[in-house]
Short mmCIF file of C-alpha atoms in Angstrom, two decimals:
data_model
loop_
_atom_site.label_atom_id
_atom_site.label_comp_id
_atom_site.label_asym_id
_atom_site.label_seq_id
_atom_site.Cartn_x
_atom_site.Cartn_y
_atom_site.Cartn_z
CA MET A 1001 65.22 117.62 -8.78
CA LYS A 1002 67.63 118.00 -5.86
CA ARG A 1003 66.12 121.39 -5.06
CA ILE A 1004 62.64 119.85 -4.81
CA VAL A 1005 63.79 117.10 -2.42
CA TYR A 1006 65.78 119.61 -0.37
CA ALA A 1007 62.81 122.01 -0.16
CA LEU A 1008 60.55 119.17 0.98
CA ALA A 1009 63.12 118.24 3.64
CA LEU A 1010 63.21 121.81 4.92
CA GLN A 1011 59.41 122.16 4.92
CA THR A 1012 58.45 118.70 6.17
CA SER A 1013 61.57 116.88 7.39
CA GLY A 1014 59.51 114.18 9.11
CA ALA A 1015 57.39 113.38 6.05
CA ILE A 1016 57.92 109.95 4.53
CA ALA A 1017 60.12 110.06 1.42
CA VAL A 1018 60.63 106.35 0.66
CA ILE A 1019 59.09 103.12 1.93
CA ASP A 1020 61.12 100.01 1.11
CA GLY A 1021 60.85 97.56 3.97
CA VAL A 1022 61.95 100.46 6.18
CA ILE A 1023 60.83 104.06 6.08
CA ILE A 1024 63.07 107.04 5.44
CA THR A 1025 61.91 110.62 5.85
CA TYR A 1026 62.87 113.55 3.65
CA GLY A 1027 65.05 114.86 6.47
CA GLU A 1028 66.89 111.54 6.83
CA LEU A 1029 67.25 111.24 3.06
CA VAL A 1030 68.85 114.66 2.73
CA VAL A 1031 71.11 114.30 5.80
CA GLU A 1032 72.35 110.86 4.67
CA SER A 1033 72.86 112.09 1.10
CA PHE A 1034 74.90 115.11 2.23
CA LYS A 1035 77.16 112.81 4.32
CA VAL A 1036 77.94 110.58 1.34
CA ALA A 1037 78.22 113.58 -1.01
CA GLN A 1038 81.15 114.79 1.09
CA MET A 1039 83.11 111.71 -0.01
CA LEU A 1040 82.67 112.66 -3.66
CA ASP A 1041 83.53 116.28 -2.88
CA GLU A 1042 86.73 115.15 -1.15
CA ALA A 1043 87.63 113.22 -4.31
CA ASN A 1044 87.44 116.54 -6.24
CA THR A 1045 84.74 115.25 -8.54
CA PRO A 1046 84.20 117.77 -11.37
CA VAL A 1047 80.72 119.10 -12.16
CA GLY A 1048 78.93 116.88 -14.66
CA GLU A 1049 81.23 113.90 -14.10
CA PRO A 1050 79.45 110.58 -14.56
CA ILE A 1051 79.12 108.54 -11.36
CA GLY A 1052 78.23 104.86 -11.63
CA ILE A 1053 75.47 103.62 -9.34
CA MET A 1054 75.41 99.84 -8.96
CA LEU A 1055 72.49 99.30 -6.60
CA ASN A 1056 69.17 97.52 -6.76
CA PRO A 1057 65.98 99.60 -6.75
CA GLY A 1058 65.15 100.87 -3.27
CA ILE A 1059 66.20 103.35 -0.61
CA LEU A 1060 69.93 103.10 -1.29
CA GLN A 1061 69.33 103.77 -5.01
CA VAL A 1062 67.36 106.91 -4.09
CA VAL A 1063 70.12 108.07 -1.71
CA ALA A 1064 72.83 107.40 -4.31
CA GLN A 1065 71.05 109.36 -7.03
CA LEU A 1066 70.50 112.30 -4.68
CA VAL A 1067 74.18 112.13 -3.65
CA VAL A 1068 75.29 112.37 -7.27
CA LEU A 1069 72.91 115.24 -8.03
CA LEU A 1070 74.00 117.15 -4.89
CA THR A 1071 77.64 117.00 -6.02
CA GLY A 1072 76.78 118.14 -9.53
CA GLY A 1073 77.52 114.76 -11.09
CA THR A 1074 75.62 112.72 -13.65
CA CYS A 1075 73.88 109.53 -12.45
CA VAL A 1076 74.83 106.39 -14.37
CA PRO A 1077 72.64 103.62 -12.90
CA ILE A 1078 73.75 100.10 -13.85
CA GLU A 1079 72.11 96.85 -12.78
CA PRO A 1080 74.43 95.19 -10.23
CA CYS A 1081 73.45 91.75 -11.53
CA PHE A 1082 75.14 92.40 -14.90
CA PRO A 1083 78.35 90.43 -15.47
CA LYS A 1084 81.59 92.27 -14.68
CA ARG A 1085 82.70 91.94 -18.32
CA ARG A 1086 79.65 94.00 -19.31
CA ILE A 1087 79.75 96.55 -16.47
CA LYS A 1088 83.32 97.75 -16.92
CA PRO A 1089 82.94 98.71 -20.62
CA MET A 1090 79.69 100.54 -19.80
CA LEU A 1091 81.47 102.62 -17.16
CA GLN A 1092 84.44 103.21 -19.44
CA VAL A 1093 82.36 104.43 -22.38
CA VAL A 1094 80.95 107.28 -20.24
CA GLN A 1095 84.41 107.94 -18.72
CA ASP A 1096 83.23 107.10 -15.22
CA LYS A 1097 85.80 107.17 -12.40
CA HIS A 1098 83.58 106.55 -9.35
CA VAL A 1099 81.09 103.79 -8.54
CA ILE A 1100 78.58 103.81 -5.69
CA MET A 1101 77.92 100.28 -4.39
CA HIS A 1102 76.24 98.59 -1.43
CA THR A 1103 78.95 96.51 0.25
CA ARG A 1104 82.67 95.96 0.06
CA GLY A 1105 83.76 92.84 -1.75
CA ALA A 1106 80.53 92.40 -3.70
CA LEU A 1107 82.33 93.37 -6.90
CA LYS A 1108 85.72 94.98 -7.29
CA LEU A 1109 86.24 97.01 -10.43
CA ARG A 1110 89.90 97.87 -10.96
CA GLY A 1111 90.55 101.45 -11.97
CA PHE A 1112 87.45 102.90 -10.27
CA ASN A 1113 86.99 104.66 -6.93
CA HIS A 1114 84.44 102.64 -4.93
CA ILE A 1115 82.03 104.43 -2.60
CA TYR A 1116 80.03 102.12 -0.33
CA LEU A 1117 76.58 102.82 1.06
CA ARG A 1118 75.53 100.95 4.16
CA ASN A 1119 72.03 100.15 5.26
CA LEU A 1120 70.45 103.26 6.67
CA GLY A 1121 69.52 103.66 10.27
CA LYS A 1122 67.71 106.45 12.04
CA HIS A 1123 69.72 109.66 11.92
CA SER A 1124 69.30 113.21 13.01
CA THR A 1125 67.18 115.23 10.65
CA SER A 1126 69.09 118.46 11.28
CA ILE A 1127 69.18 119.81 7.77
CA ILE A 1128 71.78 122.30 6.63
CA SER A 1129 70.05 125.52 5.65
CA ASN A 1130 71.11 127.94 2.92
CA VAL A 1131 72.74 125.33 0.71
CA GLU A 1132 74.11 126.60 -2.58
CA PHE A 1133 73.54 124.03 -5.29
CA VAL A 1134 76.00 123.40 -8.08
CA ARG A 1135 74.52 124.21 -11.47
CA LEU A 1136 74.28 121.00 -13.46
CA PRO A 1137 74.91 120.51 -17.12
CA ASN A 1138 71.83 119.78 -19.26
CA ARG A 1139 71.83 116.11 -18.27
CA SER A 1140 71.29 114.56 -14.86
CA HIS A 1141 71.40 110.91 -15.93
CA LYS A 1142 73.01 108.66 -18.50
CA LEU A 1143 70.94 105.57 -19.13
CA PHE A 1144 71.95 102.64 -21.30
CA THR A 1145 69.84 101.35 -24.17
CA SER A 1146 70.52 98.11 -26.00
CA GLY A 1147 71.54 100.05 -29.10
CA SER A 1148 71.04 98.82 -32.64
CA THR A 1149 74.26 96.78 -32.43
CA GLY A 1150 73.26 94.96 -29.25
CA LYS A 1151 75.99 96.80 -27.32
CA PRO A 1152 74.82 99.06 -24.48
CA LYS A 1153 74.67 102.67 -25.68
CA PRO A 1154 74.57 105.62 -23.22
CA VAL A 1155 71.80 108.18 -23.68
CA SER A 1156 71.76 111.51 -21.81
CA VAL A 1157 68.55 112.37 -19.95
CA ARG A 1158 67.68 115.76 -18.47
CA ALA A 1159 66.39 116.12 -14.91
CA SER A 1160 63.42 118.06 -16.29
CA SER A 1161 62.43 115.02 -18.36
CA ILE A 1162 62.49 112.75 -15.32
CA LEU A 1163 60.50 115.30 -13.31
CA HIS A 1164 57.99 115.57 -16.14
CA LEU A 1165 57.52 111.81 -16.08
CA ALA A 1166 57.16 111.80 -12.28
CA THR A 1167 54.73 114.72 -12.07
CA LYS A 1168 52.80 114.85 -15.34
CA THR A 1169 52.18 111.19 -16.12
CA PRO A 1170 48.85 110.01 -14.67
CA ALA A 1171 50.23 106.57 -13.82
CA THR A 1172 53.15 107.91 -11.76
CA LEU A 1173 51.85 111.15 -10.30
CA LEU A 1174 54.21 112.43 -7.59
CA SER A 1175 52.84 114.82 -4.99
CA LEU A 1176 53.63 116.20 -1.53
CA SER A 1177 51.66 113.36 0.04
CA ASP A 1178 54.02 110.73 -1.46
#
């Protein structure tokens, strides 16, 4: 997945990647994601480590997921509107140590490294060439289901499954013109 986004950024850096009130190009998406990915790299995040993402749907969610994939982590998206007493056990069950959030002070989770994303502005689209990507484990995401007990249960999802949904499902066809 990260290779596809990166290739699009190299080929068409000015092409629109996401529209969500503001527009972000593939070049801006990749440049911003690499900047934030450095924070996780500096924290010596091991390959495959789950990284919590507590953001609403939108541009920042897209950036956060690309950040996690670029560092070789596993995306663990969690609705930020969930109560704190529900969020912390969800992060603990997947042995998460890092959480990507929007703003400081919105929610403080003791025992976790908080990484804050700010609203994106226009940035240079100078993309690093010849990037070597970390090989990911079989999963790219851990999503929570309600489970038969009513407790959230993590399920591993492969990047290829998400790409299949995005490119092979008639209702959500993803193409270069998106």
